[in-house]
Amino acid sequence: MSEQENMLANPKLVVMRIVHIGKYYPPIPGGIETVVRDIAVEQVRQGHRVWVLSHWDRAGHPSTKEVIGGVNVLRIPIKAKVAYTPLAPSFPQILDQVLCSVQPDVVHVHLPNVAPFWLLKYKRCPPVVIHWHSDVLTSLRNVRLTLFYPGYAFFQRRLLTRAAAVIATSREYLEKSRPLHRVRGKCIVVPLGLDSARMNPVPQVDVNKAKPLVVSAGRFTYYKGFDVLIRAASRLPSQVEVVIAGEGEMRPRLQREIHRLGLEHQVSLPGRVSDRNLHTLMGQCRLFCLPSVDKTEAFGMVLLEAMYYARPLVSTRVPGSGMQQVNEHGVTGLNVSPGDPHDLAAALDFFIRNPYQAQLMGARGKEQVETKYHIALVVRRLIQLYEPLKDL
């Protein structure tokens, strides 16, 4: 529906000018990137005008402007990446140009990301809404993050103080996030949502008849817990197949663990797969597993995708993570102790041996995607949040 048609259909609609600032934007893959895309496209569908400022993920690309799904996407060149952070010297100049030309009603920034810190240079700027996707958790496993975090935290605190509102994706995460404690009064909980329009129509097997296939997906990094899933697979019947789709720095370690346990014919790592191929796997598996061990897994967007295909879930009870909100224990799947291969194996085996329960919980998950997590519902809540801010 065009902007004019939307206004005629809804005469009370106030068209808002919205600028999102994200680290990257699809087709560059990533969970936050997908969230930004889903929100931006749905805001256009609902009649608003939307711009996204993002970076290229590699050096050597020029600055580009394109319209994707009605969204004005500006990709800014980078010189390098340090500690997962794109270095883009031209970002502040392009930000000036966009704010001047667009005159947005609201600037919606997605953290973690250093680019929105440039907003602090303005004495006056449009209302800033922070989407708090995750704390930046320092870890002995990542010395670079530990070294850079104090500087990041300083600017993060200043931006939180400046923000008109802060969005947390779950009540659980809000309650456990130390950086958000001092701004609780401006925080609101809005879950992530799924844009079913981008989900591929794939052959979907009745979960009762699905082969004993366990699917998992994500970046191969420490907090995903894929090593725990591999150890759990060694405790499953030999006919159970486990596919873990993704890529990342832990791949060699995961391959060594598969070899050590003699699971080459049971556990496969196909690498990063296309959305269509991942959705096909979801439509054919018995269940989907997200074995994360750290609340860096703040929500688990991929859980919503599996629920869309009516797959039951096995995820973990990570304190502070929104995974437990998405995957309701005993309703849409099972939650287990993080880092415990015995507990994880028992939950996987339950769905392998009980296809009726798998079908029942998968159907409940599908229903919840439509009634609680549909992107249209989420965006309406965001617009309701923006509207009183635009006149500040």
GROMACS .gro file of C-alpha atoms in nm:
model
  392
    1MET     CA    1   0.000   0.000   0.000
    2SER     CA    2   0.139   0.343  -0.093
    3GLU     CA    3   0.175   0.624   0.161
    4GLN     CA    4  -0.123   0.807   0.005
    5GLU     CA    5  -0.341   0.492   0.008
    6ASN     CA    6  -0.247   0.427   0.369
    7MET     CA    7  -0.349   0.779   0.470
    8LEU     CA    8  -0.685   0.743   0.292
    9ALA     CA    9  -0.744   0.407   0.461
   10ASN     CA   10  -0.647   0.552   0.799
   11PRO     CA   11  -0.725   0.927   0.809
   12LYS     CA   12  -0.583   0.953   1.164
   13LEU     CA   13  -0.241   0.837   1.050
   14VAL     CA   14   0.035   1.086   1.123
   15VAL     CA   15   0.321   1.018   0.884
   16MET     CA   16   0.648   1.018   1.077
   17ARG     CA   17   1.000   1.068   0.948
   18ILE     CA   18   1.219   0.806   1.114
   19VAL     CA   19   1.595   0.764   1.095
   20HIS     CA   20   1.745   0.435   1.216
   21ILE     CA   21   2.115   0.405   1.296
   22GLY     CA   22   2.243   0.048   1.282
   23LYS     CA   23   2.582  -0.110   1.248
   24TYR     CA   24   2.498  -0.299   0.926
   25TYR     CA   25   2.191  -0.371   0.715
   26PRO     CA   26   2.083  -0.674   0.508
   27PRO     CA   27   2.188  -0.843   0.291
   28ILE     CA   28   2.478  -0.825   0.538
   29PRO     CA   29   2.374  -1.105   0.775
   30GLY     CA   30   2.313  -1.073   1.147
   31GLY     CA   31   2.039  -1.087   1.408
   32ILE     CA   32   2.025  -0.714   1.485
   33GLU     CA   33   2.053  -0.638   1.114
   34THR     CA   34   1.745  -0.850   1.046
   35VAL     CA   35   1.555  -0.679   1.327
   36VAL     CA   36   1.635  -0.333   1.190
   37ARG     CA   37   1.526  -0.442   0.843
   38ASP     CA   38   1.199  -0.593   0.966
   39ILE     CA   39   1.109  -0.283   1.169
   40ALA     CA   40   1.202  -0.038   0.892
   41VAL     CA   41   1.012  -0.223   0.617
   42GLU     CA   42   0.701  -0.257   0.833
   43GLN     CA   43   0.713   0.111   0.925
   44VAL     CA   44   0.707   0.189   0.553
   45ARG     CA   45   0.413  -0.049   0.508
   46GLN     CA   46   0.228   0.139   0.781
   47GLY     CA   47   0.273   0.466   0.592
   48HIS     CA   48   0.584   0.623   0.746
   49ARG     CA   49   0.900   0.756   0.581
   50VAL     CA   50   1.212   0.571   0.687
   51TRP     CA   51   1.588   0.610   0.646
   52VAL     CA   52   1.861   0.374   0.771
   53LEU     CA   53   2.223   0.476   0.825
   54SER     CA   54   2.455   0.176   0.832
   55HIS     CA   55   2.807   0.071   0.737
   56TRP     CA   56   2.960  -0.155   0.482
   57ASP     CA   57   3.108  -0.462   0.649
   58ARG     CA   58   3.440  -0.444   0.461
   59ALA     CA   59   3.676  -0.168   0.356
   60GLY     CA   60   3.688  -0.063  -0.008
   61HIS     CA   61   3.318   0.006  -0.074
   62PRO     CA   62   3.207   0.360  -0.160
   63SER     CA   63   2.920   0.539   0.009
   64THR     CA   64   2.591   0.422  -0.145
   65LYS     CA   65   2.224   0.517  -0.134
   66GLU     CA   66   1.947   0.280  -0.238
   67VAL     CA   67   1.580   0.217  -0.172
   68ILE     CA   68   1.504  -0.136  -0.051
   69GLY     CA   69   1.144  -0.227   0.027
   70GLY     CA   70   1.062   0.143   0.044
   71VAL     CA   71   1.339   0.208   0.299
   72ASN     CA   72   1.608   0.464   0.215
   73VAL     CA   73   1.932   0.280   0.298
   74LEU     CA   74   2.262   0.468   0.322
   75ARG     CA   75   2.573   0.252   0.355
   76ILE     CA   76   2.881   0.434   0.477
   77PRO     CA   77   3.234   0.323   0.384
   78ILE     CA   78   3.472   0.197   0.652
   79LYS     CA   79   3.850   0.202   0.675
   80ALA     CA   80   3.883  -0.102   0.901
   81LYS     CA   81   3.723  -0.292   1.190
   82VAL     CA   82   3.864  -0.294   1.544
   83ALA     CA   83   3.708  -0.514   1.816
   84TYR     CA   84   3.406  -0.576   1.588
   85THR     CA   85   3.369  -0.197   1.544
   86PRO     CA   86   3.360  -0.045   1.193
   87LEU     CA   87   3.576   0.267   1.166
   88ALA     CA   88   3.400   0.516   0.939
   89PRO     CA   89   3.562   0.863   0.931
   90SER     CA   90   3.288   1.004   0.706
   91PHE     CA   91   3.001   0.898   0.934
   92PRO     CA   92   2.963   1.228   1.127
   93GLN     CA   93   2.952   1.432   0.805
   94ILE     CA   94   2.690   1.203   0.648
   95LEU     CA   95   2.491   1.209   0.973
   96ASP     CA   96   2.489   1.592   0.956
   97GLN     CA   97   2.359   1.580   0.601
   98VAL     CA   98   2.084   1.329   0.680
   99LEU     CA   99   1.957   1.511   0.990
  100CYS     CA  100   1.956   1.840   0.801
  101SER     CA  101   1.781   1.710   0.490
  102VAL     CA  102   1.537   1.465   0.651
  103GLN     CA  103   1.446   1.664   0.966
  104PRO     CA  104   1.340   1.340   1.137
  105ASP     CA  105   1.073   1.323   1.406
  106VAL     CA  106   1.274   1.057   1.587
  107VAL     CA  107   1.617   0.894   1.562
  108HIS     CA  108   1.597   0.525   1.651
  109VAL     CA  109   1.941   0.387   1.735
  110HIS     CA  110   2.033   0.023   1.776
  111LEU     CA  111   2.297  -0.070   2.036
  112PRO     CA  112   2.561  -0.214   2.069
  113ASN     CA  113   2.711   0.023   1.812
  114VAL     CA  114   2.951   0.317   1.844
  115ALA     CA  115   2.809   0.517   1.551
  116PRO     CA  116   2.514   0.665   1.748
  117PHE     CA  117   2.762   0.825   1.990
  118TRP     CA  118   2.809   1.098   1.726
  119LEU     CA  119   2.464   1.225   1.825
  120LEU     CA  120   2.623   1.353   2.146
  121LYS     CA  121   2.798   1.632   1.954
  122TYR     CA  122   2.467   1.811   1.894
  123LYS     CA  123   2.335   2.052   2.154
  124ARG     CA  124   1.992   2.002   1.999
  125CYS     CA  125   1.882   1.703   1.794
  126PRO     CA  126   1.561   1.511   1.732
  127PRO     CA  127   1.435   1.280   2.010
  128VAL     CA  128   1.658   0.973   2.040
  129VAL     CA  129   1.511   0.628   2.108
  130ILE     CA  130   1.762   0.359   2.201
  131HIS     CA  131   1.686  -0.002   2.110
  132TRP     CA  132   1.887  -0.199   2.366
  133HIS     CA  133   1.957  -0.528   2.190
  134SER     CA  134   2.230  -0.644   2.427
  135ASP     CA  135   2.474  -0.537   2.695
  136VAL     CA  136   2.837  -0.536   2.587
  137LEU     CA  137   2.966  -0.810   2.813
  138THR     CA  138   3.338  -0.796   2.879
  139SER     CA  139   3.494  -1.140   2.887
  140LEU     CA  140   3.833  -1.290   2.949
  141ARG     CA  141   3.768  -1.476   2.626
  142ASN     CA  142   3.785  -1.149   2.435
  143VAL     CA  143   4.072  -0.926   2.545
  144ARG     CA  144   3.990  -0.662   2.282
  145LEU     CA  145   3.643  -0.601   2.421
  146THR     CA  146   3.782  -0.582   2.774
  147LEU     CA  147   4.034  -0.315   2.669
  148PHE     CA  148   3.789  -0.100   2.475
  149TYR     CA  149   3.486  -0.135   2.704
  150PRO     CA  150   3.563   0.151   2.952
  151GLY     CA  151   3.565   0.406   2.668
  152TYR     CA  152   3.254   0.254   2.513
  153ALA     CA  153   3.075   0.255   2.850
  154PHE     CA  154   3.149   0.626   2.902
  155PHE     CA  155   2.977   0.731   2.579
  156GLN     CA  156   2.704   0.471   2.629
  157ARG     CA  157   2.611   0.628   2.964
  158ARG     CA  158   2.598   0.975   2.809
  159LEU     CA  159   2.372   0.854   2.526
  160LEU     CA  160   2.142   0.676   2.772
  161THR     CA  161   2.113   1.003   2.964
  162ARG     CA  162   2.034   1.194   2.644
  163ALA     CA  163   1.776   0.942   2.516
  164ALA     CA  164   1.406   1.016   2.536
  165ALA     CA  165   1.324   0.645   2.571
  166VAL     CA  166   1.501   0.311   2.589
  167ILE     CA  167   1.355  -0.012   2.450
  168ALA     CA  168   1.442  -0.343   2.616
  169THR     CA  169   1.341  -0.658   2.429
  170SER     CA  170   1.229  -0.851   2.737
  171ARG     CA  171   1.145  -0.792   3.103
  172GLU     CA  172   1.410  -1.048   3.197
  173TYR     CA  173   1.685  -0.860   3.018
  174LEU     CA  174   1.578  -0.524   3.158
  175GLU     CA  175   1.588  -0.656   3.515
  176LYS     CA  176   1.940  -0.800   3.479
  177SER     CA  177   2.103  -0.527   3.269
  178ARG     CA  178   2.332  -0.318   3.489
  179PRO     CA  179   2.370  -0.030   3.239
  180LEU     CA  180   1.991   0.012   3.226
  181HIS     CA  181   1.940   0.027   3.603
  182ARG     CA  182   2.008   0.401   3.622
  183VAL     CA  183   1.757   0.481   3.344
  184ARG     CA  184   1.478   0.240   3.438
  185GLY     CA  185   1.229   0.525   3.442
  186LYS     CA  186   1.262   0.577   3.067
  187CYS     CA  187   1.269   0.207   2.973
  188ILE     CA  188   0.986   0.022   2.802
  189VAL     CA  189   0.969  -0.347   2.710
  190VAL     CA  190   0.884  -0.420   2.346
  191PRO     CA  191   0.965  -0.771   2.219
  192LEU     CA  192   1.121  -0.830   1.881
  193GLY     CA  193   0.886  -0.921   1.601
  194LEU     CA  194   0.896  -1.143   1.295
  195ASP     CA  195   0.811  -1.024   0.944
  196SER     CA  196   0.640  -1.330   0.800
  197ALA     CA  197   0.660  -1.174   0.452
  198ARG     CA  198   1.034  -1.248   0.439
  199MET     CA  199   0.993  -1.611   0.544
  200ASN     CA  200   1.035  -1.849   0.252
  201PRO     CA  201   0.758  -2.090   0.155
  202VAL     CA  202   0.941  -2.421   0.189
  203PRO     CA  203   0.835  -2.785   0.189
  204GLN     CA  204   0.727  -2.847   0.546
  205VAL     CA  205   0.714  -3.196   0.692
  206ASP     CA  206   0.457  -3.288   0.957
  207VAL     CA  207   0.662  -3.291   1.277
  208ASN     CA  208   0.507  -3.631   1.355
  209LYS     CA  209   0.669  -3.768   1.042
  210ALA     CA  210   0.984  -3.557   1.039
  211LYS     CA  211   1.309  -3.749   1.052
  212PRO     CA  212   1.505  -3.726   1.379
  213LEU     CA  213   1.685  -3.411   1.270
  214VAL     CA  214   1.795  -3.142   1.516
  215VAL     CA  215   1.875  -2.802   1.361
  216SER     CA  216   2.067  -2.514   1.515
  217ALA     CA  217   2.207  -2.195   1.365
  218GLY     CA  218   2.410  -1.889   1.453
  219ARG     CA  219   2.754  -1.735   1.456
  220PHE     CA  220   3.023  -1.975   1.575
  221THR     CA  221   3.125  -1.783   1.885
  222TYR     CA  222   3.167  -1.869   2.252
  223TYR     CA  223   2.823  -1.769   2.384
  224LYS     CA  224   2.624  -1.981   2.137
  225GLY     CA  225   2.707  -2.307   2.317
  226PHE     CA  226   2.745  -2.516   2.002
  227ASP     CA  227   3.023  -2.716   2.169
  228VAL     CA  228   2.768  -2.817   2.433
  229LEU     CA  229   2.525  -2.927   2.161
  230ILE     CA  230   2.796  -3.143   2.004
  231ARG     CA  231   2.867  -3.312   2.337
  232ALA     CA  232   2.492  -3.363   2.384
  233ALA     CA  233   2.473  -3.526   2.040
  234SER     CA  234   2.714  -3.797   2.159
  235ARG     CA  235   2.443  -3.903   2.405
  236LEU     CA  236   2.167  -3.934   2.145
  237PRO     CA  237   2.073  -4.242   1.940
  238SER     CA  238   2.297  -4.283   1.638
  239GLN     CA  239   2.010  -4.225   1.391
  240VAL     CA  240   1.964  -3.866   1.518
  241GLU     CA  241   2.125  -3.611   1.287
  242VAL     CA  242   2.237  -3.269   1.412
  243VAL     CA  243   2.297  -2.981   1.169
  244ILE     CA  244   2.455  -2.659   1.297
  245ALA     CA  245   2.448  -2.387   1.031
  246GLY     CA  246   2.679  -2.088   1.060
  247GLU     CA  247   3.034  -1.963   1.048
  248GLY     CA  248   3.278  -1.798   1.285
  249GLU     CA  249   3.600  -1.811   1.482
  250MET     CA  250   3.506  -2.126   1.676
  251ARG     CA  251   3.458  -2.345   1.371
  252PRO     CA  252   3.800  -2.523   1.398
  253ARG     CA  253   3.734  -2.600   1.764
  254LEU     CA  254   3.388  -2.739   1.687
  255GLN     CA  255   3.527  -2.956   1.410
  256ARG     CA  256   3.793  -3.093   1.646
  257GLU     CA  257   3.524  -3.175   1.902
  258ILE     CA  258   3.318  -3.359   1.641
  259HIS     CA  259   3.627  -3.559   1.541
  260ARG     CA  260   3.724  -3.630   1.904
  261LEU     CA  261   3.380  -3.775   1.976
  262GLY     CA  262   3.362  -3.969   1.648
  263LEU     CA  263   3.047  -3.784   1.535
  264GLU     CA  264   3.143  -3.710   1.174
  265HIS     CA  265   2.843  -3.908   1.043
  266GLN     CA  266   2.600  -3.760   1.294
  267VAL     CA  267   2.688  -3.390   1.331
  268SER     CA  268   2.743  -3.164   1.029
  269LEU     CA  269   2.857  -2.802   0.995
  270PRO     CA  270   2.742  -2.689   0.648
  271GLY     CA  271   2.872  -2.334   0.698
  272ARG     CA  272   2.667  -2.021   0.651
  273VAL     CA  273   2.355  -2.113   0.454
  274SER     CA  274   2.106  -1.893   0.272
  275ASP     CA  275   1.783  -1.795   0.445
  276ARG     CA  276   1.594  -2.025   0.210
  277ASN     CA  277   1.814  -2.323   0.293
  278LEU     CA  278   1.792  -2.252   0.667
  279HIS     CA  279   1.415  -2.225   0.643
  280THR     CA  280   1.405  -2.552   0.450
  281LEU     CA  281   1.599  -2.718   0.731
  282MET     CA  282   1.355  -2.575   0.983
  283GLY     CA  283   1.060  -2.705   0.786
  284GLN     CA  284   1.206  -3.057   0.775
  285CYS     CA  285   1.349  -3.101   1.126
  286ARG     CA  286   1.195  -3.254   1.435
  287LEU     CA  287   1.303  -2.961   1.654
  288PHE     CA  288   1.515  -2.648   1.668
  289CYS     CA  289   1.782  -2.598   1.935
  290LEU     CA  290   1.950  -2.279   2.059
  291PRO     CA  291   2.202  -2.389   2.328
  292SER     CA  292   2.340  -2.044   2.420
  293VAL     CA  293   2.533  -2.013   2.747
  294ASP     CA  294   2.553  -1.635   2.801
  295LYS     CA  295   2.302  -1.350   2.806
  296THR     CA  296   2.480  -1.198   2.509
  297GLU     CA  297   2.203  -1.411   2.353
  298ALA     CA  298   1.959  -1.142   2.457
  299PHE     CA  299   1.645  -1.263   2.279
  300GLY     CA  300   1.703  -1.534   2.019
  301MET     CA  301   1.542  -1.401   1.702
  302VAL     CA  302   1.607  -1.733   1.528
  303LEU     CA  303   1.365  -1.893   1.775
  304LEU     CA  304   1.081  -1.692   1.623
  305GLU     CA  305   1.178  -1.815   1.277
  306ALA     CA  306   1.165  -2.177   1.392
  307MET     CA  307   0.830  -2.112   1.560
  308TYR     CA  308   0.696  -1.976   1.231
  309TYR     CA  309   0.754  -2.322   1.083
  310ALA     CA  310   0.580  -2.484   1.382
  311ARG     CA  311   0.895  -2.644   1.520
  312PRO     CA  312   0.925  -2.709   1.895
  313LEU     CA  313   1.221  -2.545   2.066
  314VAL     CA  314   1.495  -2.649   2.302
  315SER     CA  315   1.681  -2.351   2.449
  316THR     CA  316   1.851  -2.259   2.775
  317ARG     CA  317   1.766  -2.090   3.104
  318VAL     CA  318   2.031  -1.819   3.084
  319PRO     CA  319   1.964  -1.567   3.366
  320GLY     CA  320   1.857  -1.236   3.216
  321SER     CA  321   1.808  -1.362   2.861
  322GLY     CA  322   1.478  -1.316   2.683
  323MET     CA  323   1.501  -1.671   2.544
  324GLN     CA  324   1.285  -1.789   2.834
  325GLN     CA  325   1.016  -1.539   2.736
  326VAL     CA  326   1.015  -1.653   2.373
  327ASN     CA  327   1.035  -2.025   2.447
  328GLU     CA  328   0.780  -2.084   2.722
  329HIS     CA  329   0.882  -2.401   2.902
  330GLY     CA  330   0.631  -2.678   2.846
  331VAL     CA  331   0.430  -2.461   2.604
  332THR     CA  332   0.643  -2.397   2.296
  333GLY     CA  333   0.936  -2.619   2.396
  334LEU     CA  334   1.177  -2.699   2.676
  335ASN     CA  335   1.437  -2.489   2.857
  336VAL     CA  336   1.745  -2.655   3.004
  337SER     CA  337   2.046  -2.560   3.214
  338PRO     CA  338   2.305  -2.368   3.008
  339GLY     CA  339   2.632  -2.552   2.950
  340ASP     CA  340   2.494  -2.891   3.059
  341PRO     CA  341   2.519  -3.152   2.780
  342HIS     CA  342   2.331  -3.413   2.989
  343ASP     CA  343   2.031  -3.187   3.043
  344LEU     CA  344   2.038  -3.075   2.680
  345ALA     CA  345   2.055  -3.432   2.549
  346ALA     CA  346   1.757  -3.533   2.765
  347ALA     CA  347   1.543  -3.251   2.621
  348LEU     CA  348   1.643  -3.331   2.262
  349ASP     CA  349   1.571  -3.698   2.320
  350PHE     CA  350   1.228  -3.614   2.463
  351PHE     CA  351   1.115  -3.463   2.132
  352ILE     CA  352   1.280  -3.739   1.928
  353ARG     CA  353   1.083  -4.000   2.124
  354ASN     CA  354   0.760  -3.801   2.156
  355PRO     CA  355   0.655  -3.668   1.815
  356TYR     CA  356   0.302  -3.587   1.941
  357GLN     CA  357   0.441  -3.349   2.203
  358ALA     CA  358   0.671  -3.203   1.938
  359GLN     CA  359   0.372  -3.138   1.713
  360LEU     CA  360   0.165  -2.986   1.995
  361MET     CA  361   0.433  -2.746   2.115
  362GLY     CA  362   0.529  -2.653   1.760
  363ALA     CA  363   0.168  -2.558   1.685
  364ARG     CA  364   0.154  -2.341   1.997
  365GLY     CA  365   0.471  -2.166   1.888
  366LYS     CA  366   0.326  -2.095   1.545
  367GLU     CA  367   0.019  -1.941   1.708
  368GLN     CA  368   0.230  -1.719   1.934
  369VAL     CA  369   0.427  -1.583   1.639
  370GLU     CA  370   0.100  -1.451   1.495
  371THR     CA  371  -0.057  -1.328   1.820
  372LYS     CA  372   0.243  -1.192   2.016
  373TYR     CA  373   0.543  -1.150   1.788
  374HIS     CA  374   0.413  -1.039   1.450
  375ILE     CA  375   0.613  -0.741   1.325
  376ALA     CA  376   0.298  -0.535   1.256
  377LEU     CA  377   0.202  -0.553   1.625
  378VAL     CA  378   0.553  -0.460   1.736
  379VAL     CA  379   0.577  -0.160   1.501
  380ARG     CA  380   0.242  -0.025   1.619
  381ARG     CA  381   0.382  -0.022   1.972
  382LEU     CA  382   0.694   0.158   1.851
  383ILE     CA  383   0.488   0.426   1.674
  384GLN     CA  384   0.284   0.474   1.992
  385LEU     CA  385   0.615   0.528   2.173
  386TYR     CA  386   0.739   0.779   1.913
  387GLU     CA  387   0.426   0.993   1.884
  388PRO     CA  388   0.448   1.184   2.216
  389LEU     CA  389   0.822   1.238   2.159
  390LYS     CA  390   0.803   1.412   1.822
  391ASP     CA  391   0.700   1.745   1.975
  392LEU     CA  392   0.969   1.747   2.244
   0.00000   0.00000   0.00000
